[in-house]
PDB file of C-alpha atoms in Angstrom:
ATOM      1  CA  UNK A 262      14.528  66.219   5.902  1.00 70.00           C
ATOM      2  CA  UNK A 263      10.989  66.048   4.695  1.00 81.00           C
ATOM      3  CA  UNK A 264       9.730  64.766   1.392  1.00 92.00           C
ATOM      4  CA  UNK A 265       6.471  63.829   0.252  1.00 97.00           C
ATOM      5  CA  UNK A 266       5.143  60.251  -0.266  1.00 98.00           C
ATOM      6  CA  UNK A 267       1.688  58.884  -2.092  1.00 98.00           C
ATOM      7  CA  UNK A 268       0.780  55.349  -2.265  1.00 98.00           C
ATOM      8  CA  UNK A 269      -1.603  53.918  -5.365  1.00 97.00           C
ATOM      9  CA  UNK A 270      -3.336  51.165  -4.600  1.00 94.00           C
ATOM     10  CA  UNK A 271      -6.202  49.298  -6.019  1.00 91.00           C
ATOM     11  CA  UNK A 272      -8.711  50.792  -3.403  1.00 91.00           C
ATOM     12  CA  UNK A 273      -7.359  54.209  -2.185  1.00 96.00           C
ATOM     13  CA  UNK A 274      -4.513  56.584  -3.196  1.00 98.00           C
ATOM     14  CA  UNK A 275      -2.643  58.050   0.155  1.00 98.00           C
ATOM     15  CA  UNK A 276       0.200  60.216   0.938  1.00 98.00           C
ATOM     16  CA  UNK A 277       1.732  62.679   3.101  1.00 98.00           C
ATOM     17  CA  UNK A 278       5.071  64.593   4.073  1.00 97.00           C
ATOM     18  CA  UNK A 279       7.518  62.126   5.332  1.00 97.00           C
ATOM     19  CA  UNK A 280      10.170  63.118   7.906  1.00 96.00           C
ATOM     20  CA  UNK A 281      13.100  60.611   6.980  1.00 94.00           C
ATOM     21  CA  UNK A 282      15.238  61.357   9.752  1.00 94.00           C
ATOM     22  CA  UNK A 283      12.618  59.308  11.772  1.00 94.00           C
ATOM     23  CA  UNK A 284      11.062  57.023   9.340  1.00 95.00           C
ATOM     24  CA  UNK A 285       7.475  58.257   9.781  1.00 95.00           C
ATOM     25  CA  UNK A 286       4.646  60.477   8.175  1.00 97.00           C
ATOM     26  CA  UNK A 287       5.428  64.111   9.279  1.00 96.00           C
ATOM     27  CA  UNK A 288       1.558  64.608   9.318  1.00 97.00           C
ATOM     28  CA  UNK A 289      -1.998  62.755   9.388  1.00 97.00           C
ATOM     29  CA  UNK A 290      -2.279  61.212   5.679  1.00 97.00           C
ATOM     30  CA  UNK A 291      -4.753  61.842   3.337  1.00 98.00           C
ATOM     31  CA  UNK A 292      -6.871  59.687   1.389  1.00 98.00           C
ATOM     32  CA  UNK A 293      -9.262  59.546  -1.566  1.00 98.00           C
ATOM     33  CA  UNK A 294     -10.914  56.485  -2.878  1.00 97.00           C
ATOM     34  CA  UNK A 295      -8.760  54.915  -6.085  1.00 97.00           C
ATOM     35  CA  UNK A 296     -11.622  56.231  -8.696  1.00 97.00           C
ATOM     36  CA  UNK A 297     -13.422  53.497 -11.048  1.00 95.00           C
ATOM     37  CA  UNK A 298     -12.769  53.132 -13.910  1.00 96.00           C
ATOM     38  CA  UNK A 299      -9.132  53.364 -12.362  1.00 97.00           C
ATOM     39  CA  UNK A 300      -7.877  55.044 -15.737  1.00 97.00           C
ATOM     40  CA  UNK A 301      -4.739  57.183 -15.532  1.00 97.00           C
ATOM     41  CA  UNK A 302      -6.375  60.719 -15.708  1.00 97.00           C
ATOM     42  CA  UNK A 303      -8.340  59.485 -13.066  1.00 98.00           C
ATOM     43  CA  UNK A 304      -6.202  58.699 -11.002  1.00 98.00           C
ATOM     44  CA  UNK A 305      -3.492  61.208 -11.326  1.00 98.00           C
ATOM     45  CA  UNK A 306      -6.572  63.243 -10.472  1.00 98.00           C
ATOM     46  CA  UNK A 307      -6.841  61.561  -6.995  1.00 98.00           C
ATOM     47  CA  UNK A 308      -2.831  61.816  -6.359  1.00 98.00           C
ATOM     48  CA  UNK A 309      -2.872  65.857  -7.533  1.00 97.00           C
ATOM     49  CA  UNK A 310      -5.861  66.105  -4.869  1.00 97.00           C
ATOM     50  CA  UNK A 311      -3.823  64.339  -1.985  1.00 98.00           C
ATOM     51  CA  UNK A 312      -0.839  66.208  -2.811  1.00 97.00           C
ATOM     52  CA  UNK A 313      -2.912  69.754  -2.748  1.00 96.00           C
ATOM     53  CA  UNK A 314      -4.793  68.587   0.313  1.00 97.00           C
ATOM     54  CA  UNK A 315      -1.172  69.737   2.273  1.00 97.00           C
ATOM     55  CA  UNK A 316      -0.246  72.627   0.036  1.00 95.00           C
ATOM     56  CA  UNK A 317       2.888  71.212  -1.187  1.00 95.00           C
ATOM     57  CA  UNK A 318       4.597  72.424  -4.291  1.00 88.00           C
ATOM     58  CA  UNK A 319       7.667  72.817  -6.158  1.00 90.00           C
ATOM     59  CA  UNK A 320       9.647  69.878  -4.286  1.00 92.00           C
ATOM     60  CA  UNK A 321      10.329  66.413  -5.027  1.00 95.00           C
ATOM     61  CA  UNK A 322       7.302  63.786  -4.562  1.00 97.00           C
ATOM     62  CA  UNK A 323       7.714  60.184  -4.446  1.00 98.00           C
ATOM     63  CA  UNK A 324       4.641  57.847  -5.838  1.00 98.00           C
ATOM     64  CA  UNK A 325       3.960  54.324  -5.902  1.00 98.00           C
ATOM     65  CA  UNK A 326       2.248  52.076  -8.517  1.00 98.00           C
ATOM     66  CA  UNK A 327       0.911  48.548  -8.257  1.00 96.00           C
ATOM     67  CA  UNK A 328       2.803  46.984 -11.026  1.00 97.00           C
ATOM     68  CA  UNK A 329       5.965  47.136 -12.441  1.00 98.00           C
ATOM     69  CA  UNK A 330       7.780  50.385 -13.614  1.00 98.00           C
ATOM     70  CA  UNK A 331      10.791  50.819 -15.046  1.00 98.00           C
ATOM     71  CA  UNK A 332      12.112  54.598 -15.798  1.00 97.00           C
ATOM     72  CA  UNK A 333       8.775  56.234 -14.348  1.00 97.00           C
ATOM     73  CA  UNK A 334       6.707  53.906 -16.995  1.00 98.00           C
ATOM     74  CA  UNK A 335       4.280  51.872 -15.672  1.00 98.00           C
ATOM     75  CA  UNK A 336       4.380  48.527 -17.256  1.00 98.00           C
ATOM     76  CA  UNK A 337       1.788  46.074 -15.826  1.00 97.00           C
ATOM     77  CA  UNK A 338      -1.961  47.031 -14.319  1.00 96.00           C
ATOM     78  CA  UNK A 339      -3.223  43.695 -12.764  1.00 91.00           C
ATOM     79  CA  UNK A 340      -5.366  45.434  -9.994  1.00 92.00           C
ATOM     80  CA  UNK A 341      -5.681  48.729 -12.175  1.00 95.00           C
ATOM     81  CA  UNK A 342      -6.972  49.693 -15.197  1.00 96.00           C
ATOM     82  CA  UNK A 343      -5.715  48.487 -18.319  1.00 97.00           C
ATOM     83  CA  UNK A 344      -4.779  51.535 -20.050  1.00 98.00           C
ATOM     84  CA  UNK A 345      -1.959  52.458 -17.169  1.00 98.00           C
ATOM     85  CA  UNK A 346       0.001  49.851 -19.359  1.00 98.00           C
ATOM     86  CA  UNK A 347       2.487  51.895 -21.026  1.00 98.00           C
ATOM     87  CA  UNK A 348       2.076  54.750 -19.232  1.00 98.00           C
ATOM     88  CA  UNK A 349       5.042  57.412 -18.387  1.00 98.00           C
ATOM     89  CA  UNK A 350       3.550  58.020 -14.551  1.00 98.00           C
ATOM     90  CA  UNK A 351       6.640  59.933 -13.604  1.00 98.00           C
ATOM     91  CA  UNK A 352       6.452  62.481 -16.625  1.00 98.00           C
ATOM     92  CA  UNK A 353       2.310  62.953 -16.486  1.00 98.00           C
ATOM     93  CA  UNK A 354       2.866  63.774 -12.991  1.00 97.00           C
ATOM     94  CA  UNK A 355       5.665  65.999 -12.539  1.00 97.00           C
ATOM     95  CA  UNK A 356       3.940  68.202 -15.465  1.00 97.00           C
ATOM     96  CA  UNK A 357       0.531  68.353 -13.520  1.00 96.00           C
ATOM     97  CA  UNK A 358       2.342  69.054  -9.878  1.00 95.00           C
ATOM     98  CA  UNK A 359       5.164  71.192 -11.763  1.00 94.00           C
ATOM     99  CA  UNK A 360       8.138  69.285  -9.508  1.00 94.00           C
ATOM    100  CA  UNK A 361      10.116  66.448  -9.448  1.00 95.00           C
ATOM    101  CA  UNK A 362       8.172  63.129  -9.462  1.00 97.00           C
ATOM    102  CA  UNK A 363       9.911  59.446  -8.857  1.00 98.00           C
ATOM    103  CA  UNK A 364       7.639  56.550  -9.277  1.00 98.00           C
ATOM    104  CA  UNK A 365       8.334  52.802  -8.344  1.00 98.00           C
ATOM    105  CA  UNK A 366       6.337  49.971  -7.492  1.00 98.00           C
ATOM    106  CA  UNK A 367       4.380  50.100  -3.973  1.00 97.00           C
ATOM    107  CA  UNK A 368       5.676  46.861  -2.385  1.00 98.00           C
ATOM    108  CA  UNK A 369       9.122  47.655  -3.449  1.00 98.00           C
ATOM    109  CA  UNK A 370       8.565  51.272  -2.021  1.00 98.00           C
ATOM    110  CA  UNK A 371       7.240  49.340   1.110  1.00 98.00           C
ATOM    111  CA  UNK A 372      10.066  46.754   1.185  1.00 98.00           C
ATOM    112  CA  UNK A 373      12.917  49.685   1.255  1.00 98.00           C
ATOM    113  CA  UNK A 374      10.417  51.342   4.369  1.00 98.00           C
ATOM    114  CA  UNK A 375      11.193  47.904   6.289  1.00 98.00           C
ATOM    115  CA  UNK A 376      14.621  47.168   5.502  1.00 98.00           C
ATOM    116  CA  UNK A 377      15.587  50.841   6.533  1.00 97.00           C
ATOM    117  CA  UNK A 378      13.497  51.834   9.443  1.00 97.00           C
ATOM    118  CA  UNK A 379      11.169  48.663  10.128  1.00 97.00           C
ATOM    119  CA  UNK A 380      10.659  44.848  10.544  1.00 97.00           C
ATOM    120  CA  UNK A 381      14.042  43.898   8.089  1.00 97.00           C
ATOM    121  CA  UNK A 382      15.966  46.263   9.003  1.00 97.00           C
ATOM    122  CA  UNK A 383      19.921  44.733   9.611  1.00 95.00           C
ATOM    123  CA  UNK A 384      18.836  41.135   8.640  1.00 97.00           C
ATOM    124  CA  UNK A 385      21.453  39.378   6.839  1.00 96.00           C
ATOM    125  CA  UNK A 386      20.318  37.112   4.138  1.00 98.00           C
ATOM    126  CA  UNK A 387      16.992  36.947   2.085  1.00 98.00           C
ATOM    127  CA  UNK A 388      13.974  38.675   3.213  1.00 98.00           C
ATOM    128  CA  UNK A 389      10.699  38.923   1.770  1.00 98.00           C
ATOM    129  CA  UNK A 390       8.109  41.962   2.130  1.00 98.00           C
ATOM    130  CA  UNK A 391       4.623  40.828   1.275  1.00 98.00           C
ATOM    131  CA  UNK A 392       1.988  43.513   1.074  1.00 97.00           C
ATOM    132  CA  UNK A 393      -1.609  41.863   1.059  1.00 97.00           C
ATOM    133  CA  UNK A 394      -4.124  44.025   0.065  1.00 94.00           C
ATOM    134  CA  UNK A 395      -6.029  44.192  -3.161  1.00 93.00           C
ATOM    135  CA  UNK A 396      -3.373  41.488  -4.469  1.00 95.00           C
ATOM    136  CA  UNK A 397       0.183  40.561  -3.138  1.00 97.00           C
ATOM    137  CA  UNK A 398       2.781  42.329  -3.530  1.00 97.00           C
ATOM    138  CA  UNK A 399       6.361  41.435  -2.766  1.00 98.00           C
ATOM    139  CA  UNK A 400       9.987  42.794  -2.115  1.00 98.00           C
ATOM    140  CA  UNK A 401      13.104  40.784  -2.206  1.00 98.00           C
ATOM    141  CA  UNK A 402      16.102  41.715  -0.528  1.00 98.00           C
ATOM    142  CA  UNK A 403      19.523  39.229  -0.082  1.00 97.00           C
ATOM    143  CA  UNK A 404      21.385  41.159   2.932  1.00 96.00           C
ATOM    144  CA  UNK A 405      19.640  44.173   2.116  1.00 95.00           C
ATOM    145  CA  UNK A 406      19.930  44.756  -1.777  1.00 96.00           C
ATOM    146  CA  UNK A 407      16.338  44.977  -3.162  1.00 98.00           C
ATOM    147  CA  UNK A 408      15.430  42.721  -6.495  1.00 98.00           C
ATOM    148  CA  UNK A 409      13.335  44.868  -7.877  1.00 98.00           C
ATOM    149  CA  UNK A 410       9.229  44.311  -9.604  1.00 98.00           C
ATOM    150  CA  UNK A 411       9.074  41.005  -8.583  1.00 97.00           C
ATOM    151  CA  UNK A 412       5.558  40.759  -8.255  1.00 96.00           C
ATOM    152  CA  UNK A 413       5.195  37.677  -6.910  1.00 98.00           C
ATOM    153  CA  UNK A 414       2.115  37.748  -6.119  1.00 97.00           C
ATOM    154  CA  UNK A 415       1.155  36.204  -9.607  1.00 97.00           C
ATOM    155  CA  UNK A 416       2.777  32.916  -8.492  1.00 97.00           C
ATOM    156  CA  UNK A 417       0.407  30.135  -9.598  1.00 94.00           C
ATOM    157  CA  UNK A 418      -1.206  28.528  -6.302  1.00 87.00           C
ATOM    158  CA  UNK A 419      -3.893  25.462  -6.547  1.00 86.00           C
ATOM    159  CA  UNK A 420      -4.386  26.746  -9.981  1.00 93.00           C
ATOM    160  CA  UNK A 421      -4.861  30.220  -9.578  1.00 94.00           C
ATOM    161  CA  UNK A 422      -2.458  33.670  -9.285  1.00 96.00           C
ATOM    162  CA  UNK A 423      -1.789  33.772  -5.575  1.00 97.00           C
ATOM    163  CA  UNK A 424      -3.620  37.245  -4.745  1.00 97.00           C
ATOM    164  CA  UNK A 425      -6.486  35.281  -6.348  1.00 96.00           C
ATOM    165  CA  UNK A 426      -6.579  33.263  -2.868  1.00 96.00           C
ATOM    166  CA  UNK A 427      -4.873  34.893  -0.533  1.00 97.00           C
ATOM    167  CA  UNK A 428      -5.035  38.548  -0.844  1.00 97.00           C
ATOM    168  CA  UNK A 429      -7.199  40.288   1.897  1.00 96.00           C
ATOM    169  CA  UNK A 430      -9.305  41.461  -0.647  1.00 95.00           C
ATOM    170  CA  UNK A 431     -10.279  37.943  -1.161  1.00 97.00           C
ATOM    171  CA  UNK A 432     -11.035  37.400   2.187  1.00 97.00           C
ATOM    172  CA  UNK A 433     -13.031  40.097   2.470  1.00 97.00           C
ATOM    173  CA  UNK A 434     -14.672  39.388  -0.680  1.00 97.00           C
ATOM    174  CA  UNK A 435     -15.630  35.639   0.396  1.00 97.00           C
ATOM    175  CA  UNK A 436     -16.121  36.458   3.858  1.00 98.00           C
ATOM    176  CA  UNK A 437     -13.379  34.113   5.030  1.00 98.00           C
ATOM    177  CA  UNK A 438     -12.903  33.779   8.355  1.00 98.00           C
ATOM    178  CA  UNK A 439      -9.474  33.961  10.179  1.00 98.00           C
ATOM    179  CA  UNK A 440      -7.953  30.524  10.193  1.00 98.00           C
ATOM    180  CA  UNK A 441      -9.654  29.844   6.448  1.00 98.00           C
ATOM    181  CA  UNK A 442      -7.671  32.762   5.239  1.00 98.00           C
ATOM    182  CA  UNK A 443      -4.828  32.021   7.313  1.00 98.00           C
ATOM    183  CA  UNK A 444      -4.665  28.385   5.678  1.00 97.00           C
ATOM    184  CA  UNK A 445      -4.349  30.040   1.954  1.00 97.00           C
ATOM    185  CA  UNK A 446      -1.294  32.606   3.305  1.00 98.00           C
ATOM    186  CA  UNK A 447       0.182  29.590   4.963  1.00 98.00           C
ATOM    187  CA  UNK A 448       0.616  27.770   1.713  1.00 98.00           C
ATOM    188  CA  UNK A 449       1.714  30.379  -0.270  1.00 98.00           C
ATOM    189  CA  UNK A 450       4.277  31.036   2.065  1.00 98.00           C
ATOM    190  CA  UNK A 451       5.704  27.365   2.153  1.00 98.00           C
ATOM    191  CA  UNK A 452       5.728  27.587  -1.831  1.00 97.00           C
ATOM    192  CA  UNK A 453       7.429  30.874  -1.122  1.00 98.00           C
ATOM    193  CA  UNK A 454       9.842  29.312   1.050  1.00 98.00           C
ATOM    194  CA  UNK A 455      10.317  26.337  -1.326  1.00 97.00           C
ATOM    195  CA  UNK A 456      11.746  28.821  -3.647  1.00 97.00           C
ATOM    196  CA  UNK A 457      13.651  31.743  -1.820  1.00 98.00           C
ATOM    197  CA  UNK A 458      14.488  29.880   1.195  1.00 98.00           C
ATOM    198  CA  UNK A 459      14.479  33.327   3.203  1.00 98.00           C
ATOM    199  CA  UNK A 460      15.266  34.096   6.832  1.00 98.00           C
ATOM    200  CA  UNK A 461      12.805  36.648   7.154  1.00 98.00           C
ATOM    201  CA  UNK A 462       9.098  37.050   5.893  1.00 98.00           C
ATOM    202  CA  UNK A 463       7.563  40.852   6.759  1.00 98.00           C
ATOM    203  CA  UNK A 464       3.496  41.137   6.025  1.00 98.00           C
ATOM    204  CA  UNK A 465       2.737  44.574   5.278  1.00 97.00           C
ATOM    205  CA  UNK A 466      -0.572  45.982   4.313  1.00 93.00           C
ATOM    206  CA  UNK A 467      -3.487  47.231   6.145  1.00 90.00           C
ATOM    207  CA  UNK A 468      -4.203  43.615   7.569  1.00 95.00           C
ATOM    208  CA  UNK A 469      -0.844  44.184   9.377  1.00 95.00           C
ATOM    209  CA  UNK A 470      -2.482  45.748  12.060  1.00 95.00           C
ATOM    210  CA  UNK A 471      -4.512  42.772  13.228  1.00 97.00           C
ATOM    211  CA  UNK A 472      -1.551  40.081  12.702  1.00 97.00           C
ATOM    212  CA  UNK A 473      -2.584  38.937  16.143  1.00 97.00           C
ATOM    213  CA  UNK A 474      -5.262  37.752  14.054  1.00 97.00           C
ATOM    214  CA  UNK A 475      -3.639  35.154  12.101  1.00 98.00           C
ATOM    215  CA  UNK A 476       0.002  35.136  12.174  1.00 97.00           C
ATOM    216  CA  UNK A 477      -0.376  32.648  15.597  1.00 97.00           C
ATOM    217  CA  UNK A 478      -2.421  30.131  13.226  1.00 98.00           C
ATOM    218  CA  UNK A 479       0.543  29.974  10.452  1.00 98.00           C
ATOM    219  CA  UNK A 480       2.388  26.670  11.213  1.00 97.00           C
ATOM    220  CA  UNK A 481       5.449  25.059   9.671  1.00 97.00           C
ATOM    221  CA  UNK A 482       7.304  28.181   7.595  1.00 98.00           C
ATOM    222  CA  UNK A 483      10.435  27.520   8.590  1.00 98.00           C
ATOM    223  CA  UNK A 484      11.626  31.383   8.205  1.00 98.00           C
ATOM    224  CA  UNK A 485      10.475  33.839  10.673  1.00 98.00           C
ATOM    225  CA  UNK A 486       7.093  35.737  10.162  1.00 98.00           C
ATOM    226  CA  UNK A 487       6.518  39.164  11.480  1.00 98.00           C
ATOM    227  CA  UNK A 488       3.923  41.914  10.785  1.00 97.00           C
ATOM    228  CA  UNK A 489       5.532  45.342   9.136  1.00 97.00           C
ATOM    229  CA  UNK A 490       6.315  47.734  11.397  1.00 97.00           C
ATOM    230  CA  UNK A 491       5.333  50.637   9.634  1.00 96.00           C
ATOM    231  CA  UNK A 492       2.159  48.704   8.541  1.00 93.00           C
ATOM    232  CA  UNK A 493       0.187  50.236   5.844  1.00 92.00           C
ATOM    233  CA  UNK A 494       2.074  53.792   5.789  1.00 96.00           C
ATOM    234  CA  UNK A 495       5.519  51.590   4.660  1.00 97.00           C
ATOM    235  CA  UNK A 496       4.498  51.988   1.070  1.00 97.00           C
ATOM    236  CA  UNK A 497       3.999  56.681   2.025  1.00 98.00           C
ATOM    237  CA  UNK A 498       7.547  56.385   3.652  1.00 98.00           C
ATOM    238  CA  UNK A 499       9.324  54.512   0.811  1.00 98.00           C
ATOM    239  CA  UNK A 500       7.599  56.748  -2.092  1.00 98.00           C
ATOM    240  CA  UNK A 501       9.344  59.394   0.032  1.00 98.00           C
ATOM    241  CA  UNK A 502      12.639  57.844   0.394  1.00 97.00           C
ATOM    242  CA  UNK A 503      12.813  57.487  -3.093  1.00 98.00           C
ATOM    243  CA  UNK A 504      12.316  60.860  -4.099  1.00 97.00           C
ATOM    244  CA  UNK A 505      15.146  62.203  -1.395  1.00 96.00           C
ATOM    245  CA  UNK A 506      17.088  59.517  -3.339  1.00 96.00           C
ATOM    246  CA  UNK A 507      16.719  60.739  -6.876  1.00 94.00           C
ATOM    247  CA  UNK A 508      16.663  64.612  -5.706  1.00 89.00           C
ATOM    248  CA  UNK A 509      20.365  63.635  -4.049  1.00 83.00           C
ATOM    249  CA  UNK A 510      21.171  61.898  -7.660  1.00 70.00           C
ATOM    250  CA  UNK A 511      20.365  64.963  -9.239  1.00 61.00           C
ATOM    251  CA  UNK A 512      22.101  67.594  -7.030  1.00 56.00           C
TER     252      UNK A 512
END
């Protein structure tokens, strides 16, 4: 079965048709640069140009926000602009594409991506999905039921939100080198870990392709760390997931 997935994030909006039999894009993604000012028409701009870019119409689409959303609304815009607060995402949308639209947030959308196909997939107990990117992201799952918007990410740490100091944007913003950067995730994660306890922490996001990178200089989590398997299309292949899921609900 294919369905279609897009991805919102803070720095580029992606998507493409998702075959869920196999857990993977169907085709090359698309992507466009998340516009600034990052306002709503803006963006649903971007995500009706990805979405045209493979002639797709008429069937369900799944999209992901970066912030919470309940009921299609999008409730919180920390890397985003302000004015997506409030927002009905779902209903703007499904009128522009004229089909069914289900919107959730990206590292949840990510998280279901890795406990289904990827990295947590079977693992009894808690896992957390981080997605580092613009900011943090997270999905919590305790033997494989997801809490959902838990945005962890705005965790205090030394005084600041977490994806203050250890998102990658942040490293690429300050130039931090490998073990610097690797230092800030390492502490987050043992104040994770002070909290959740979990058996399992997945890091998702584009930085999950060079985990080789830092992963080896993380010392003293107790829980396992691995890098996503899906990497930074997890977030594509949830979107799409979820819209199979809420097309199924309907029928």
């Amino acid at each position: 079965m294919k369905v279609f997935g897009i991805d919102i994030g803070g720095s580029g909006i992606k998507g493409a048709p998702v075959d869920l039999d196999r857990g993977e894009l169907a085709e090359e993604r698309h992507k466009v640069l998340t516009p600034h000012p990052s306002t709503p028409e803006a963006v649903l701009d971007g995500v009706v140009e990805v979405v045209r870019h493979f002639d797709w119409s008429g069937r369900p689409v799944g999209v992901t926000f970066p912030g919470v959303v309940k009921d299609g609304v999008t409730l919180t815009a920390a890397n985003v602009d302000k004015s997506w607060i409030g927002t009905d995402l779902a209903s703007r949308l499904a009128e522009r594409l004229d089909c069914p639209v289900t919107v959730l947030n990206d590292a949840d959308a990510a998280g279901v991506a890795e406990a289904t196909f990827g990295a947590a997939r079977g693992v009894k107990g808690t896992v957390i999905v981080l997605t580092l990117g613009t900011g943090i992201g997270s999905a919590v799952f305790t033997d494989g039921h997801l809490l959902t918007n838990t945005e962890l990410g705005h965790l205090e740490l030394d005084g600041h939100e977490a994806e203050k100091r250890a998102s990658t944007k942040v490293k690429d913003d300050h130039d931090l080198s490998w073990s610097h950067w690797a230092r800030r995730v390492q502490k987050y994660l043992h104040h994770l870990e002070m909290l959740f306890s979990p058996e399992l922490f997945v890091l998702g996001g584009g930085v999950s392709r060079k985990a080789d990178k830092f992963l080896p200089l993380i010392e003293g989590v107790r829980a396992e760390i691995v890098p996503a398997q899906l990497q930074n299309n997890a977030g594509i292949v949830g979107a799409g997931m979820a819209a199979a899921a809420a097309a199924g609900a309907a029928g």
